[in-house]
Coordinates of C-alpha atoms in Angstrom, one line a residue:
M1 CA -207.0 26.7 -100.1
M2 CA -205.1 29.5 -101.4
K3 CA -202.2 30.3 -104.1
V4 CA -198.6 30.6 -102.7
T5 CA -198.1 34.1 -104.2
D6 CA -201.7 35.3 -103.1
Y7 CA -200.8 34.5 -99.7
I8 CA -197.7 36.3 -99.9
A9 CA -199.3 39.4 -101.0
L10 CA -201.9 39.3 -98.4
F11 CA -199.1 38.3 -95.8
L12 CA -197.2 41.8 -96.6
I13 CA -200.7 43.6 -96.4
K14 CA -201.1 42.0 -92.9
K15 CA -197.7 43.3 -91.8
G16 CA -198.4 47.0 -92.8
V17 CA -196.5 47.1 -96.0
T18 CA -198.4 49.2 -98.2
D19 CA -195.6 49.7 -101.1
V20 CA -193.3 46.9 -102.9
F21 CA -190.3 47.8 -105.0
G22 CA -188.9 45.5 -107.7
Y23 CA -188.4 44.6 -111.3
P24 CA -190.0 42.2 -113.7
G25 CA -188.7 38.6 -114.4
G26 CA -189.7 35.4 -115.7
M27 CA -189.3 33.7 -112.3
V28 CA -191.7 36.3 -110.6
T29 CA -194.5 36.7 -113.0
H30 CA -196.8 34.6 -110.6
L31 CA -196.1 37.3 -107.8
I32 CA -196.3 40.2 -109.8
N33 CA -200.0 38.9 -110.8
S34 CA -200.8 38.4 -107.3
F35 CA -199.8 41.7 -106.1
A36 CA -202.1 43.0 -109.2
K37 CA -205.1 41.6 -107.1
Y38 CA -204.5 43.4 -104.2
E39 CA -203.2 46.8 -105.8
E40 CA -205.8 48.7 -103.9
Q41 CA -204.2 47.4 -100.5
I42 CA -200.4 47.0 -101.8
H43 CA -198.8 49.2 -104.7
V44 CA -196.0 47.6 -106.7
H45 CA -193.3 50.1 -108.1
T46 CA -191.3 49.2 -111.0
A47 CA -187.5 50.5 -110.5
Y48 CA -185.2 50.5 -113.3
H49 CA -182.7 48.5 -111.7
E50 CA -182.9 46.0 -108.8
Q51 CA -180.1 47.8 -106.6
A52 CA -182.4 50.7 -106.7
A53 CA -185.4 48.5 -106.3
A54 CA -183.5 47.5 -102.9
F55 CA -182.6 51.1 -101.7
E56 CA -186.2 52.3 -102.3
A57 CA -187.4 49.2 -100.0
C58 CA -184.6 50.6 -97.6
G59 CA -185.5 54.1 -97.6
Y60 CA -189.2 53.1 -97.3
A61 CA -188.3 51.2 -93.7
Q62 CA -186.1 54.0 -92.8
A63 CA -188.4 56.8 -93.2
S64 CA -191.5 54.8 -91.7
G65 CA -190.0 52.1 -89.2
R66 CA -192.0 49.4 -90.8
L67 CA -191.0 46.5 -92.9
G68 CA -189.5 47.2 -96.4
A69 CA -190.0 44.7 -99.4
A70 CA -188.3 43.9 -102.7
F71 CA -188.6 41.2 -105.4
A72 CA -186.4 40.4 -108.2
T73 CA -186.4 37.2 -110.5
S74 CA -183.4 34.4 -110.3
G75 CA -180.1 35.0 -111.5
P76 CA -178.9 38.6 -112.3
G77 CA -182.0 39.8 -111.0
A78 CA -181.2 38.4 -107.4
T79 CA -177.5 39.1 -107.6
N80 CA -178.3 42.7 -108.2
L81 CA -180.0 42.9 -105.0
V82 CA -177.1 42.0 -102.8
T83 CA -175.6 45.3 -102.4
G84 CA -179.0 46.8 -101.1
I85 CA -179.4 43.4 -98.5
C86 CA -175.7 44.7 -97.3
N87 CA -176.6 48.0 -96.6
A88 CA -179.9 46.7 -94.8
Y89 CA -177.9 44.6 -92.8
F90 CA -175.1 47.0 -91.7
D91 CA -177.5 49.7 -91.0
S92 CA -180.1 47.3 -89.2
I93 CA -183.0 48.2 -91.5
P94 CA -185.6 45.5 -91.7
V95 CA -186.4 44.4 -95.5
M96 CA -188.1 41.6 -96.7
F97 CA -186.3 40.5 -99.9
I98 CA -188.3 37.6 -102.2
T99 CA -186.4 36.3 -105.3
G100 CA -188.1 34.0 -107.7
Q101 CA -185.9 30.8 -108.4
V102 CA -186.2 28.1 -111.1
N103 CA -188.6 25.5 -110.6
T104 CA -187.8 22.7 -108.2
F105 CA -187.1 20.1 -110.7
E106 CA -185.2 22.1 -112.4
R107 CA -182.4 22.4 -109.7
K108 CA -178.9 21.8 -109.7
Y109 CA -177.4 18.8 -108.4
P110 CA -174.7 19.1 -105.7
G111 CA -171.4 19.5 -107.1
M112 CA -173.1 20.6 -110.5
R113 CA -172.4 24.7 -111.4
Q114 CA -175.8 25.0 -112.8
R115 CA -179.0 23.1 -114.1
G116 CA -181.8 25.6 -114.7
F117 CA -181.7 28.8 -116.9
Q118 CA -180.5 32.0 -114.2
E119 CA -180.2 29.3 -111.5
T120 CA -177.9 30.9 -108.6
D121 CA -177.7 29.9 -105.3
I122 CA -178.8 33.2 -103.8
V123 CA -179.4 32.0 -100.5
D124 CA -175.7 30.9 -99.8
M125 CA -174.7 33.9 -101.1
V126 CA -176.6 36.1 -98.6
K127 CA -176.2 34.1 -95.4
G128 CA -173.7 36.1 -93.7
V129 CA -175.4 39.6 -94.5
T130 CA -179.1 38.4 -93.8
K131 CA -180.6 37.8 -90.5
Y132 CA -182.6 34.9 -92.0
A133 CA -182.2 33.8 -95.7
V134 CA -184.2 30.4 -96.6
Y135 CA -185.0 28.5 -99.7
V136 CA -188.5 27.7 -100.2
E137 CA -188.4 24.2 -101.1
T138 CA -192.3 23.1 -100.7
A139 CA -195.3 25.3 -100.8
D140 CA -196.6 24.1 -97.2
R141 CA -193.5 25.6 -95.7
I142 CA -194.4 29.4 -97.0
E143 CA -196.3 30.3 -93.7
E144 CA -194.0 29.1 -91.3
Y145 CA -191.0 30.9 -93.3
L146 CA -192.5 34.2 -93.9
E147 CA -193.6 34.6 -89.9
K148 CA -190.2 33.7 -88.9
A149 CA -188.7 36.2 -91.6
Y150 CA -191.0 38.9 -90.3
W151 CA -190.0 38.1 -87.1
M152 CA -186.4 37.7 -87.4
A153 CA -186.4 41.3 -89.3
M154 CA -188.3 43.2 -87.0
Q155 CA -187.3 42.0 -83.5
G156 CA -184.1 42.8 -81.5
R157 CA -181.5 44.6 -84.0
K158 CA -183.4 44.6 -86.7
G159 CA -182.1 43.5 -90.3
P160 CA -183.0 42.0 -93.8
V161 CA -184.4 39.0 -94.6
L162 CA -184.8 36.9 -97.7
L163 CA -186.8 34.1 -99.1
D164 CA -186.0 32.1 -102.2
V165 CA -189.1 31.2 -104.0
P166 CA -189.1 28.4 -106.7
M167 CA -191.4 29.1 -109.9
D168 CA -193.5 26.0 -109.2
V169 CA -193.9 26.9 -105.3
Q170 CA -195.2 30.1 -106.5
R171 CA -197.6 28.6 -108.4
A172 CA -199.1 26.2 -106.0
D173 CA -202.0 26.1 -103.8
I174 CA -201.7 25.8 -100.0
R175 CA -204.4 24.9 -97.2
L176 CA -203.2 27.5 -94.5
K177 CA -202.6 26.3 -91.2
G178 CA -202.3 29.6 -89.2
F179 CA -198.8 29.1 -88.4
L180 CA -197.3 32.1 -85.8
Y181 CA -194.2 33.1 -84.1
A182 CA -194.5 34.4 -80.6
E183 CA -193.5 37.7 -79.6
A184 CA -190.4 37.4 -77.3
K185 CA -190.9 38.7 -73.9
R186 CA -189.3 42.1 -72.9
K187 CA -187.0 41.7 -69.9
T188 CA -187.4 44.3 -66.7
I189 CA -183.8 45.6 -66.6
E190 CA -181.8 47.2 -63.5
Y191 CA -178.8 48.9 -63.7
P192 CA -178.0 50.5 -60.1
D193 CA -174.2 50.6 -60.5
V194 CA -174.3 52.7 -64.0
L195 CA -176.7 55.3 -61.9
D196 CA -173.7 55.6 -59.4
F197 CA -171.6 56.2 -62.1
V198 CA -173.2 59.0 -63.4
Y199 CA -174.0 60.4 -60.0
R200 CA -170.1 60.3 -59.2
A201 CA -169.0 61.5 -62.8
Q202 CA -167.7 65.1 -62.7
K203 CA -167.5 65.2 -66.8
P204 CA -169.8 62.7 -68.3
C205 CA -171.2 62.7 -71.7
M206 CA -173.4 60.7 -73.9
I207 CA -173.0 59.2 -77.5
L208 CA -176.3 58.5 -79.1
G209 CA -176.2 56.4 -82.5
A210 CA -178.6 55.5 -85.2
G211 CA -180.1 52.4 -83.4
L212 CA -182.0 55.0 -81.5
K213 CA -183.5 56.5 -84.9
V214 CA -186.2 53.7 -84.4
H215 CA -187.5 55.4 -81.0
N216 CA -190.0 58.3 -80.9
R217 CA -187.6 61.7 -81.1
A218 CA -189.6 63.7 -78.7
D219 CA -189.0 60.5 -76.0
I220 CA -185.6 60.9 -76.9
A221 CA -185.3 64.7 -76.6
A222 CA -187.1 64.3 -73.4
F223 CA -184.4 61.8 -72.0
V224 CA -181.5 64.0 -72.9
E225 CA -182.9 66.8 -71.0
H226 CA -183.6 64.9 -68.1
M227 CA -180.1 63.5 -67.8
G228 CA -178.7 67.1 -68.1
I229 CA -175.6 65.7 -69.6
P230 CA -173.9 66.8 -72.9
V231 CA -174.7 64.9 -75.8
V232 CA -172.9 63.7 -79.3
T233 CA -174.0 61.5 -81.9
S234 CA -172.6 59.3 -84.8
M235 CA -172.8 60.9 -88.0
T236 CA -175.8 59.0 -89.3
A237 CA -177.6 60.0 -85.8
V238 CA -177.1 63.8 -86.2
D239 CA -181.1 64.3 -86.7
L240 CA -181.8 62.8 -83.0
L241 CA -181.9 66.1 -81.6
P242 CA -183.0 69.3 -83.6
C243 CA -180.3 72.0 -84.5
G244 CA -179.5 74.6 -81.8
H245 CA -180.7 71.7 -78.8
P246 CA -178.3 73.4 -75.8
F247 CA -177.4 69.7 -74.8
F248 CA -176.1 68.8 -78.3
Y249 CA -172.9 69.3 -79.7
G250 CA -172.6 67.7 -83.1
Y251 CA -171.5 64.2 -83.9
I252 CA -167.8 62.8 -83.5
G253 CA -165.2 60.9 -85.5
A254 CA -162.9 61.4 -88.4
Y255 CA -165.1 64.0 -89.9
G256 CA -166.9 65.0 -87.0
A257 CA -167.0 68.1 -85.4
R258 CA -164.2 69.3 -83.1
T259 CA -166.1 70.2 -80.1
A260 CA -167.4 66.6 -80.0
N261 CA -164.3 65.1 -80.2
F262 CA -162.9 67.4 -77.5
I263 CA -165.7 66.7 -75.1
I264 CA -165.1 62.9 -75.5
A265 CA -161.2 63.5 -75.1
K266 CA -162.2 65.5 -71.5
S267 CA -164.7 63.4 -70.3
D268 CA -164.6 61.0 -67.4
L269 CA -168.1 59.1 -68.0
V270 CA -169.2 58.1 -71.5
L271 CA -172.2 56.6 -72.0
V272 CA -173.1 54.9 -75.6
L273 CA -176.5 53.9 -76.6
G274 CA -177.1 52.6 -79.9
N275 CA -173.7 52.8 -81.4
R276 CA -171.1 50.2 -82.6
L277 CA -168.0 52.9 -82.0
D278 CA -166.4 51.5 -85.5
V279 CA -162.8 53.0 -86.1
R280 CA -164.1 56.1 -87.6
Q281 CA -165.4 57.1 -84.3
T282 CA -162.5 55.9 -82.1
G283 CA -159.4 56.4 -84.4
R284 CA -157.1 53.6 -85.0
D285 CA -156.0 53.3 -81.3
R286 CA -159.4 52.6 -79.7
T287 CA -157.4 53.6 -76.6
D288 CA -156.8 56.7 -77.1
F289 CA -160.6 57.1 -77.4
A290 CA -161.9 59.1 -74.4
P291 CA -158.8 57.9 -72.4
D292 CA -159.6 59.2 -69.0
A293 CA -163.0 58.0 -69.2
V294 CA -165.3 55.1 -68.0
V295 CA -166.8 53.7 -70.9
I296 CA -170.3 52.3 -70.5
R297 CA -172.1 50.8 -73.4
F298 CA -175.9 49.5 -73.9
D299 CA -176.0 47.4 -77.0
I300 CA -178.8 45.5 -78.3
D301 CA -176.6 43.1 -80.1
P302 CA -174.5 41.2 -77.7
K303 CA -172.0 40.4 -80.5
E304 CA -171.0 44.2 -80.4
L305 CA -170.0 43.9 -76.8
D306 CA -167.5 41.5 -77.6
Y307 CA -165.3 44.0 -79.1
P308 CA -164.9 46.4 -76.4
I309 CA -163.0 50.0 -76.6
R310 CA -160.4 48.8 -73.7
S311 CA -160.3 46.5 -70.7
G312 CA -162.7 47.8 -67.8
E313 CA -165.3 48.7 -70.1
I314 CA -168.9 47.9 -69.1
G315 CA -170.8 46.4 -72.0
I316 CA -174.9 45.7 -70.9
Q317 CA -177.0 44.3 -73.6
A318 CA -180.4 46.0 -73.7
D319 CA -182.9 47.7 -75.7
A320 CA -182.3 51.3 -75.8
Q321 CA -185.9 51.8 -75.5
D322 CA -185.5 50.1 -72.0
V323 CA -182.5 51.8 -71.1
I324 CA -183.9 55.3 -71.6
A325 CA -187.2 54.1 -69.6
Y326 CA -184.9 53.1 -66.9
F327 CA -183.2 56.2 -66.6
M328 CA -186.0 58.4 -67.0
T329 CA -187.6 56.6 -63.8
K330 CA -184.7 56.0 -61.8
Y331 CA -182.2 58.7 -62.1
K332 CA -183.0 61.6 -60.2
T333 CA -182.4 64.7 -62.2
N334 CA -180.7 67.7 -61.3
N335 CA -179.9 70.6 -63.6
Q336 CA -177.1 71.9 -61.6
R337 CA -175.4 68.6 -61.1
H338 CA -173.0 69.3 -64.3
A339 CA -173.6 72.8 -64.9
Q340 CA -169.6 73.7 -64.5
W341 CA -168.9 71.1 -67.4
R342 CA -171.8 71.8 -69.6
Q343 CA -170.5 75.6 -69.5
I344 CA -167.0 74.2 -70.4
C345 CA -168.5 72.4 -73.3
D346 CA -170.3 75.6 -74.4
T347 CA -167.0 77.6 -74.3
I348 CA -165.1 74.7 -76.5
A349 CA -168.0 75.2 -78.9
E350 CA -167.7 79.1 -78.8
K351 CA -163.9 78.9 -79.2
L352 CA -164.1 76.3 -82.2
K353 CA -167.2 78.1 -84.0
G354 CA -167.2 78.5 -87.9
M355 CA -163.5 77.2 -87.8
D356 CA -163.9 74.9 -91.0
N357 CA -167.0 76.4 -92.6
N358 CA -166.3 76.4 -96.6
I359 CA -168.7 77.4 -99.3
C360 CA -170.0 73.7 -99.5
N361 CA -171.0 74.0 -96.1
S362 CA -172.7 77.2 -97.2
F363 CA -175.0 75.6 -99.6
V364 CA -175.9 72.8 -97.4
E365 CA -177.1 75.1 -94.6
K366 CA -178.8 77.6 -97.0
I367 CA -180.8 74.6 -98.6
S368 CA -181.6 73.4 -95.1
R369 CA -183.3 77.4 -94.3
Y370 CA -185.8 76.3 -96.9
V371 CA -186.8 72.6 -96.3
P372 CA -190.0 72.7 -93.9
E373 CA -190.6 70.6 -90.7
N374 CA -191.3 67.0 -90.8
L375 CA -189.7 66.2 -93.9
V376 CA -187.1 63.2 -94.9
I377 CA -183.9 64.0 -96.3
T378 CA -181.7 61.4 -98.0
T379 CA -177.7 61.9 -98.7
D380 CA -175.4 59.8 -100.5
V381 CA -171.6 58.8 -99.7
G382 CA -169.0 61.1 -100.0
Q383 CA -168.3 64.6 -99.5
N384 CA -171.8 65.4 -99.7
Q385 CA -172.5 63.3 -97.0
V386 CA -170.8 64.9 -94.7
W387 CA -171.4 68.3 -95.7
V388 CA -174.7 67.6 -94.8
A389 CA -173.8 65.8 -92.0
Q390 CA -171.8 68.9 -90.7
S391 CA -174.2 72.0 -91.9
Y392 CA -178.0 70.6 -92.6
R393 CA -179.5 72.4 -89.6
V394 CA -182.1 69.9 -88.7
K395 CA -185.7 71.4 -87.8
K396 CA -188.4 69.3 -85.6
G397 CA -189.7 66.2 -87.1
Q398 CA -186.9 66.1 -89.9
S399 CA -184.9 62.7 -90.4
I400 CA -182.0 62.1 -92.4
L401 CA -181.3 58.9 -94.3
F402 CA -177.9 57.6 -94.6
S403 CA -176.0 54.7 -96.2
G404 CA -174.0 54.0 -93.2
G405 CA -171.8 50.7 -92.3
H406 CA -172.1 49.8 -96.0
G407 CA -171.5 53.5 -97.3
T408 CA -173.0 52.7 -100.7
M409 CA -172.6 55.6 -103.5
G410 CA -175.8 55.4 -105.4
Y411 CA -178.1 55.5 -102.3
S412 CA -179.7 58.5 -102.1
L413 CA -181.8 58.9 -105.2
P414 CA -183.8 55.8 -104.9
A415 CA -183.9 56.0 -100.7
A416 CA -185.9 59.3 -101.6
I417 CA -188.3 57.2 -103.9
G418 CA -188.5 54.5 -101.0
A419 CA -189.3 57.5 -98.4
Y420 CA -191.8 59.3 -100.4
Y421 CA -194.0 56.2 -100.5
A422 CA -193.5 55.9 -96.7
M423 CA -194.5 59.5 -95.9
K424 CA -196.2 60.4 -98.9
K425 CA -194.5 63.9 -98.7
P426 CA -191.9 65.9 -100.5
V427 CA -188.2 64.4 -99.9
I428 CA -185.2 66.3 -100.3
C429 CA -182.6 64.4 -101.9
L430 CA -178.6 65.2 -102.0
N431 CA -176.0 63.9 -103.8
G432 CA -172.7 64.0 -105.4
D433 CA -171.9 64.2 -109.0
G434 CA -170.4 60.2 -108.7
G435 CA -173.0 58.8 -106.8
F436 CA -175.7 60.2 -108.5
Q437 CA -174.4 58.7 -111.8
M438 CA -174.9 55.4 -110.3
N439 CA -178.7 55.1 -110.1
M440 CA -179.7 58.1 -112.1
Q441 CA -182.0 55.9 -114.5
E442 CA -184.5 56.2 -111.2
L443 CA -185.2 59.9 -112.6
E444 CA -187.5 57.9 -114.8
F445 CA -189.3 56.5 -111.6
I446 CA -189.7 59.7 -110.4
R447 CA -190.8 61.5 -113.9
R448 CA -193.2 58.6 -114.3
E449 CA -195.1 58.8 -111.0
K450 CA -194.5 62.8 -110.7
L451 CA -193.0 62.6 -107.4
P452 CA -192.3 65.6 -105.6
I453 CA -188.4 64.8 -105.0
K454 CA -186.3 67.9 -104.5
I455 CA -183.1 66.6 -106.1
F456 CA -179.6 68.5 -105.4
V457 CA -176.3 67.2 -107.3
L458 CA -173.2 68.9 -105.6
N459 CA -171.0 68.8 -108.6
N460 CA -167.4 69.3 -107.5
Y461 CA -166.7 67.5 -111.1
A462 CA -165.0 64.7 -109.7
L463 CA -164.7 61.7 -107.1
G464 CA -164.0 64.4 -104.3
M465 CA -163.5 62.5 -101.3
I466 CA -161.0 59.9 -103.2
R467 CA -159.3 63.3 -105.0
H468 CA -158.6 64.7 -101.6
F469 CA -157.1 61.4 -100.3
Q470 CA -154.9 61.4 -103.3
E471 CA -153.9 64.6 -102.5
M472 CA -152.3 63.7 -98.9
Y473 CA -150.9 60.6 -99.6
F474 CA -150.2 59.8 -103.4
E475 CA -148.6 63.6 -103.9
G476 CA -151.4 64.5 -106.0
N477 CA -151.6 61.6 -108.7
Y478 CA -155.6 62.1 -109.1
A479 CA -155.6 58.9 -111.0
Q480 CA -159.4 58.0 -112.3
T481 CA -160.9 60.8 -109.9
I482 CA -161.1 64.0 -112.3
H483 CA -161.6 65.1 -115.6
G484 CA -158.9 64.2 -118.1
K485 CA -157.9 61.5 -115.7
G486 CA -160.5 58.7 -116.2
Y487 CA -163.6 60.5 -114.5
E488 CA -166.2 62.7 -116.4
T489 CA -169.5 63.9 -115.5
P490 CA -172.3 64.7 -117.9
D491 CA -174.4 67.9 -118.8
F492 CA -176.4 67.3 -116.0
E493 CA -179.0 70.0 -117.4
R494 CA -179.6 68.1 -120.6
I495 CA -180.1 65.2 -118.4
A496 CA -183.2 67.1 -116.2
K497 CA -184.8 67.8 -119.5
A498 CA -184.2 64.5 -121.0
Y499 CA -186.4 63.2 -117.8
D500 CA -188.6 66.3 -118.1
I501 CA -187.7 67.7 -114.9
F502 CA -187.6 71.0 -113.7
Y503 CA -184.0 72.3 -113.8
I504 CA -182.1 75.0 -111.7
S505 CA -178.0 76.1 -111.9
C506 CA -176.6 77.4 -108.5
E507 CA -173.0 78.4 -108.5
T508 CA -173.2 80.5 -105.2
P509 CA -175.1 80.1 -102.0
Y510 CA -176.8 83.5 -102.8
D511 CA -178.7 81.6 -105.8
I512 CA -180.6 79.2 -103.3
S513 CA -184.1 80.6 -102.7
D514 CA -187.2 78.8 -101.9
K515 CA -188.0 78.0 -105.4
F516 CA -187.6 74.2 -105.5
M517 CA -190.3 73.9 -102.8
Q518 CA -192.5 76.3 -104.6
I519 CA -192.6 74.1 -107.6
D520 CA -195.0 71.1 -107.7
G521 CA -193.5 67.9 -108.3
P522 CA -189.9 67.2 -109.1
V523 CA -187.0 69.7 -109.2
F524 CA -183.3 69.1 -110.1
T525 CA -180.9 71.6 -108.7
E526 CA -177.3 71.5 -110.0
I527 CA -174.7 73.4 -107.5
K528 CA -171.6 74.1 -109.3
L529 CA -168.6 74.1 -107.5
K530 CA -165.4 75.4 -108.4
G531 CA -162.1 74.3 -108.1
N532 CA -161.1 71.6 -105.4
T533 CA -163.5 70.8 -102.9
Y534 CA -162.3 69.4 -99.2
V535 CA -164.2 68.0 -96.0
Y536 CA -162.5 69.7 -93.0
P537 CA -161.9 68.8 -90.2
K538 CA -160.4 65.6 -91.4
L539 CA -158.4 63.5 -89.2
E540 CA -155.0 62.1 -90.0
F541 CA -155.0 58.2 -89.6
G542 CA -153.2 57.2 -86.4
K543 CA -153.9 60.8 -84.5
A544 CA -156.3 61.5 -81.6
N545 CA -159.6 62.5 -82.8
Q546 CA -159.4 66.0 -81.3
D547 CA -156.2 66.9 -83.1
Q548 CA -157.8 67.2 -86.6
D549 CA -156.5 68.7 -89.7
P550 CA -155.8 71.7 -90.2
L551 CA -154.4 71.6 -87.2
I552 CA -155.5 74.4 -84.8
D553 CA -153.1 76.5 -82.9
R554 CA -151.6 74.8 -80.7
G555 CA -152.0 77.7 -77.7
L556 CA -155.6 77.4 -78.4
F557 CA -155.6 73.5 -78.5
E558 CA -153.8 73.3 -75.2
Y559 CA -155.9 75.9 -73.6
L560 CA -159.2 73.8 -74.6
M561 CA -157.8 70.6 -73.2
N562 CA -156.7 71.9 -69.9
L563 CA -160.0 73.4 -69.1
E564 CA -161.1 72.4 -65.9
I565 CA -164.2 72.5 -63.5
K566 CA -162.8 74.5 -60.6

């Protein structure tokens, strides 16, 4: 016999979860007490907002590849998790969310608005943004529900699950039955037609997406070198290959590298792995994307393949790991096969080199010089995120965590906390002033635990991305985005001191040194950006991806588009 919440704690331990994030509340007191019984095996960390706890669990799972876990009480505690649940769902992050609920005998009747205090039907709220969400109506179902939830979170396209556990179920005793979910059998796959396409192509390229980030980076690099064709990525996958890799030409899309967008526009074959090709990557008119190419998409999620780029596209449901293994075995490598095409790609890169660099990019590049190998970098959402994707020079073993599909401001700081507990190494945490303020209460978590998180706030005193949008489309009416117009920033030096965190101020890239890495514990570096800031290149909606603003010289544009294999 065992208490339900004791079983939950031991279940997470058995699945390799070492750290859980949450916020105390009346309906999870039994769960908290059970975690405390096993504190040498699983550590519970109190966040200062349930949303932050959800992001911390996401960061833990992204950095480690293991299941993340977060908990909250019923009602407002549960609903505060929802943004983090969405983030995990859209970025395919395996996280188990456990919410407390009112006693089963307090549950509302059909048609009743509410019966128990803080009673909220969280399961129905999140069914559309979880792989599995269930109300645990009786204690004897907990083994089955937990096993199924774990299996759903980790198999196929990973994602979040939620168990809503009433108070009386939590405190009940159960007799264990040993319920298990069977592992799905992997299928042997064959793609002979795809091999023929690659052999025949004159100008092939690969698009690698964040779906590959669950795989070993050395295996991905070996795969790229085996294929011997140019590689571009999605923005959230820019860390798949280290900076300077000879086959890597940057990331595609609206804010992507001009070189990457030109390569896609000129290709005659595009292999897509682990990337869903959303509108930010393809542009409004999807038929303008790789217009002369055969597009072959591999995706573990068959629903993604139901939305093709164009008629005639080849969609194959498969795990990227199996696809890579197939090509490594079956594709006959030849470094000279596409040498002329790679030379054209190198020419494009050389002609466009440094065209869009600005001081903000320079700050990010300078920071990256001092970050050692094998560390995690977290980003927020907004201009700062794009500057990181454009200019952070990834070293061996480094990974960058993004909030991609949901695009959640306030992600970087709590994600850095989760990443620290996953890796037990310093974490570099990059933010804008807007997103940072959404979860800056987690500075107290960092101070309390003395975490070696190196925080950077690129402060442009504005919601920079929206301000730029207003400049382009609303004649400079900066409503709610700049100082004096409804948006303000605090004195970050005083904020840092209030949390007893070492503060550094920088106004030029020359002010950046390795000091932030030399100081033990947390460091808060404020980068004070002067004047309006911009992200370039930037695609005007409706244009072809390779024709980004500011427009390049038309002669150069035509020259690059007309480069061909002789």
